[in-house]
Short mmCIF file of C-alpha atoms and ligand atoms in Angstrom, two decimals:
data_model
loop_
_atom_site.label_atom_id
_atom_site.label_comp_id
_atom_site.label_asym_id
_atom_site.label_seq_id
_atom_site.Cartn_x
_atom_site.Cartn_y
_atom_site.Cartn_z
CA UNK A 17 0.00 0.00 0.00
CA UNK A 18 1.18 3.91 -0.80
CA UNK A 19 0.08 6.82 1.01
CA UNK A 20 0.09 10.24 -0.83
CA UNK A 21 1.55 13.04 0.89
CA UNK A 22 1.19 16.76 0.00
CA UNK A 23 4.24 18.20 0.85
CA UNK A 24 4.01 20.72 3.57
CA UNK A 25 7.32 20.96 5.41
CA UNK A 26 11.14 20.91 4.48
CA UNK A 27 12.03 17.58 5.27
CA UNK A 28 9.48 16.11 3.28
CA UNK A 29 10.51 18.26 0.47
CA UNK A 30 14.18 16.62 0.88
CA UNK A 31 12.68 13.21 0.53
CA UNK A 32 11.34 14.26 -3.00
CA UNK A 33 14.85 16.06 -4.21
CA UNK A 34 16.28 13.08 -3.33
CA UNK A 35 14.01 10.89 -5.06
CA UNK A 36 14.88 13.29 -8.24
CA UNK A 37 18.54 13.46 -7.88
CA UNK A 38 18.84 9.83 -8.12
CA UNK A 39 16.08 9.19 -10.92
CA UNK A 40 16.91 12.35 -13.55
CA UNK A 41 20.67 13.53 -12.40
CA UNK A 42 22.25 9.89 -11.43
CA UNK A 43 19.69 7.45 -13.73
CA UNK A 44 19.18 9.83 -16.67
CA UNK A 45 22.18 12.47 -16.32
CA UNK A 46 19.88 15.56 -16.65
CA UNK A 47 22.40 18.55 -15.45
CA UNK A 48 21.40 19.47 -11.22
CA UNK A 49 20.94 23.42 -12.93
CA UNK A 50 18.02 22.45 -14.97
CA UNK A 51 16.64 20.13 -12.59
CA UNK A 52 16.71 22.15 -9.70
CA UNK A 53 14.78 25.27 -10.75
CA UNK A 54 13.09 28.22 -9.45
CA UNK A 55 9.47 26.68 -9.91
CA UNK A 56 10.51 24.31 -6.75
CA UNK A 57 10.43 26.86 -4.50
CA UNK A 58 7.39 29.14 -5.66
CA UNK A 59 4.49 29.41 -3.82
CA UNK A 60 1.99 28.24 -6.26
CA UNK A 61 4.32 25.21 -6.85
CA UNK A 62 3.33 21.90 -4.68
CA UNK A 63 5.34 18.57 -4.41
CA UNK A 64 3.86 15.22 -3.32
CA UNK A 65 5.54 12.45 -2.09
CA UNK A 66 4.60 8.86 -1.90
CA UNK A 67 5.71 6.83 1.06
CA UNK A 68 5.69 2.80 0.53
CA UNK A 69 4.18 0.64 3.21
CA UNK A 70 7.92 0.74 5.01
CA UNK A 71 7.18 4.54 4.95
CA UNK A 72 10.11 5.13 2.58
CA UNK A 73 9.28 7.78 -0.03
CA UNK A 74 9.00 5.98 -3.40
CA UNK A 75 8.05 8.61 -5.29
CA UNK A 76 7.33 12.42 -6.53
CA UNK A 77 6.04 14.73 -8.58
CA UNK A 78 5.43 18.96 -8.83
CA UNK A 79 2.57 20.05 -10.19
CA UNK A 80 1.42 23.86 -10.52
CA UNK A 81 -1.01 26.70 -12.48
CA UNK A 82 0.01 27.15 -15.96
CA UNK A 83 -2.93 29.82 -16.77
CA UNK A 84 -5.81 29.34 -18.96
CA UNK A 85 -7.34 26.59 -16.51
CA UNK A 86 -4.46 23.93 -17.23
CA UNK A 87 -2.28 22.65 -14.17
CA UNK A 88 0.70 21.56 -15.21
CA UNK A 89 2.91 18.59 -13.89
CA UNK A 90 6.17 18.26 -13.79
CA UNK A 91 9.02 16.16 -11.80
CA UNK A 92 7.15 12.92 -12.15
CA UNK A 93 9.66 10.22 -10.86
CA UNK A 94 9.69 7.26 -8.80
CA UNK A 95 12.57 5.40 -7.72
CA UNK A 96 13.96 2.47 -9.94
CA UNK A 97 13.14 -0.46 -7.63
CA UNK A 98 9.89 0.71 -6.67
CA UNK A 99 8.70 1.15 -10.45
CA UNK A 100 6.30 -1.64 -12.27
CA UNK A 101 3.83 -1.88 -8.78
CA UNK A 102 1.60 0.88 -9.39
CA UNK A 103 3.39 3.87 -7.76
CA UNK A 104 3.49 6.53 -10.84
CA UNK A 105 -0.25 6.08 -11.30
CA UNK A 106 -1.54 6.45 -7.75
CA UNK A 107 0.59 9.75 -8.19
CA UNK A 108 -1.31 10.94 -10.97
CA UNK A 109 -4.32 10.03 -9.67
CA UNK A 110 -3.50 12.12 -6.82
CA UNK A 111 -2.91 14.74 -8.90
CA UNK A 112 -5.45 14.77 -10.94
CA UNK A 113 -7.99 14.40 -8.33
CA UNK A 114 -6.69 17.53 -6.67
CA UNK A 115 -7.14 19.45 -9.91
CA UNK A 116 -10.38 18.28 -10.24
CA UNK A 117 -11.27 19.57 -6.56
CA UNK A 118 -9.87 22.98 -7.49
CA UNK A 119 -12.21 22.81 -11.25
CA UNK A 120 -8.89 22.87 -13.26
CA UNK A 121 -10.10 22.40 -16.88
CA UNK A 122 -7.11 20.10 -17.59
CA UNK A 123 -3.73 18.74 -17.10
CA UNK A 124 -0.92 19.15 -18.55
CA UNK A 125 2.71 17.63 -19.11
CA UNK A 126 6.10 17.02 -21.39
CA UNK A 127 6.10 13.63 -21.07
CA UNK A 128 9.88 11.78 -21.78
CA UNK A 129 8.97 9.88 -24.89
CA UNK A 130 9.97 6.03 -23.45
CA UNK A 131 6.79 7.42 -20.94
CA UNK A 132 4.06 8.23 -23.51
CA UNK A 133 2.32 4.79 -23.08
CA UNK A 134 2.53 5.14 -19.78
CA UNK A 135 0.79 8.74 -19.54
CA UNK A 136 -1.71 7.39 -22.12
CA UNK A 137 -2.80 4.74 -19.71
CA UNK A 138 -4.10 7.02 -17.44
CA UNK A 139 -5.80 9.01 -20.65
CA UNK A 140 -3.24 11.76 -21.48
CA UNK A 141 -3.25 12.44 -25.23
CA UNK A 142 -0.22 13.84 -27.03
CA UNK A 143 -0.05 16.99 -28.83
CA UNK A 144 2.64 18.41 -31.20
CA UNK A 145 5.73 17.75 -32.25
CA UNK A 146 8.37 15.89 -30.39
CA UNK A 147 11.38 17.75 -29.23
CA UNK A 148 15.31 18.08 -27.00
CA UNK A 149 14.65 18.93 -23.39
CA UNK A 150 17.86 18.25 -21.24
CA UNK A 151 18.85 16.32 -24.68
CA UNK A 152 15.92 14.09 -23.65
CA UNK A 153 13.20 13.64 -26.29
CA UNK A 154 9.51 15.17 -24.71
CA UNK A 155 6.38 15.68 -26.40
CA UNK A 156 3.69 17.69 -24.81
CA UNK A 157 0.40 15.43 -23.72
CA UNK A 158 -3.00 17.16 -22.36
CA UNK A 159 -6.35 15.46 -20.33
CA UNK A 160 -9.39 17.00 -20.01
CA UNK A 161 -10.66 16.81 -16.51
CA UNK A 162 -13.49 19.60 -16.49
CA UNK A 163 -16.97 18.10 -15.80
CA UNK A 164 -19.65 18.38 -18.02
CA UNK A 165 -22.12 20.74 -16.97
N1 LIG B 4 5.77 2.48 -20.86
C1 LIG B 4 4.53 1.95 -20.99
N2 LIG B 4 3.72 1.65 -19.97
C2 LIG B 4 4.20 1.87 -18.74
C3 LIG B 4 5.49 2.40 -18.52
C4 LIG B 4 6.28 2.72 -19.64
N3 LIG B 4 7.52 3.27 -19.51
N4 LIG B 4 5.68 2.49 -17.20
C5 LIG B 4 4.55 2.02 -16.63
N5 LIG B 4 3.67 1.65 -17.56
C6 LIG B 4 2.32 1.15 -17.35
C7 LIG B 4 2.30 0.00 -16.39
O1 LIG B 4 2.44 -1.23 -17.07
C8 LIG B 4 0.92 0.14 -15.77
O2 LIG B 4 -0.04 -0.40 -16.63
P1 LIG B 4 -1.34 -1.17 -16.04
O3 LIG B 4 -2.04 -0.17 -15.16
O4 LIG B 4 -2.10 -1.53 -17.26
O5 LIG B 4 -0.79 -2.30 -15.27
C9 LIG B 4 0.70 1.63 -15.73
O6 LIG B 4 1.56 2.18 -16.74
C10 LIG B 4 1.02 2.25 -14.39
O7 LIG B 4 2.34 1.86 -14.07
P2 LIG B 4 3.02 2.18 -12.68
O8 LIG B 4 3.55 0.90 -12.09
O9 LIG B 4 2.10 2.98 -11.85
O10 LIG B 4 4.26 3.08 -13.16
P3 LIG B 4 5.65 3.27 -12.39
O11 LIG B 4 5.44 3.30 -10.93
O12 LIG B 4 6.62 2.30 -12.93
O13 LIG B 4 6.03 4.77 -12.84
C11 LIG B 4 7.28 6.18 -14.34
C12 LIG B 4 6.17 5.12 -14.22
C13 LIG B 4 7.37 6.63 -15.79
C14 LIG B 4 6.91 7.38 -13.48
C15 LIG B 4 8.60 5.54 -13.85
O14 LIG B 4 8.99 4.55 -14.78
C16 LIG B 4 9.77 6.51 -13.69
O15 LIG B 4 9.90 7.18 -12.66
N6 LIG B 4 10.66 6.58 -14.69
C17 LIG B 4 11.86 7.41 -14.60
C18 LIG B 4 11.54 8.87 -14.55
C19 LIG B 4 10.72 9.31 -15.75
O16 LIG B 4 11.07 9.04 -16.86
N7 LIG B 4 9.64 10.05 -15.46
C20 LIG B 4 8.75 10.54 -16.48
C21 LIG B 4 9.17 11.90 -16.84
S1 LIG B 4 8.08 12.55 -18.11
#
């Protein structure tokens, strides 16, 4: 069993760097400078972790207002020998019922290609071209999540 966490203090916020630091600087060699950026620390900008049933944080993700009724997520990561059980959905499902408490219209991501299938299991469609972020090929993928009236 998981348990969500909505970041609220520092320590728990260390938990999820780590998480990131060994997943996208160690695993995947993205540089620490455009990992670490200045949306971590805004105040519009929250992080959850997910603890396993040990209570060791297994895995993270950002997510934050991009305007125009879309959040946008970011950071998604969990740790290599936690993947494969179920841990990256039940963090977009936390996500995504959030933004459906606050009436977001939709969600929003640059998915890492190798994850496409993965964000189009949970109903994410992509959108436009593919292209180099952190010499890491992305494409952008959107879900609607705004109820019909
Ligand atoms: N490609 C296709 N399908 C995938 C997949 C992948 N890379 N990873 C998981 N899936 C599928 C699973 O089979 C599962 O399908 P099911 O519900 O039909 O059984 C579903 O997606 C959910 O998988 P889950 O176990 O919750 O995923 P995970 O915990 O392994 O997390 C990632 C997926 C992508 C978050 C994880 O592999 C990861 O952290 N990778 C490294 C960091 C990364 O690339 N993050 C994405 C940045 S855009």
């Amino acid at each position: 069993m998981y348990q969500i966490i909505m970041i609220h203090d520092s320590q728990q916020l260390e938990q999820a760097f780590h998480i990131r630091r060994r997943v996208f600087i160690d695993e995947q060699h993205v540089p620490e400078e455009l990992e670490m950026d200045d949306y971590d620390h805004q105040a519009d900008t929250r992080h959850i972790l997910l603890l396993d049933d040990q209570g060791q944080a297994a895995g993270t993700a950002r997510f934050r207002p991009y305007g125009g009724g879309v959040l946008k997520i970011e950071r998604v990561a969990v740790m290599a020998n936690q993947r494969g059980q179920g841990a990256g959905r039940r963090i977009m499902e936390a996500i995504e019922a959030e933004g459906k408490r606050e009436k977001y219209d939709s969600l929003k991501l640059s998915a890492q290609l190798h994850a496409k299938s993965f964000y189009e299991g949970l109903g994410y469609q992509a959108k436009g071209p593919i292209y180099l972020d952190a010499g890491i090929e992305h494409v952008d993928m959107f879900k609607q999540i705004s109820q019909e009236p």
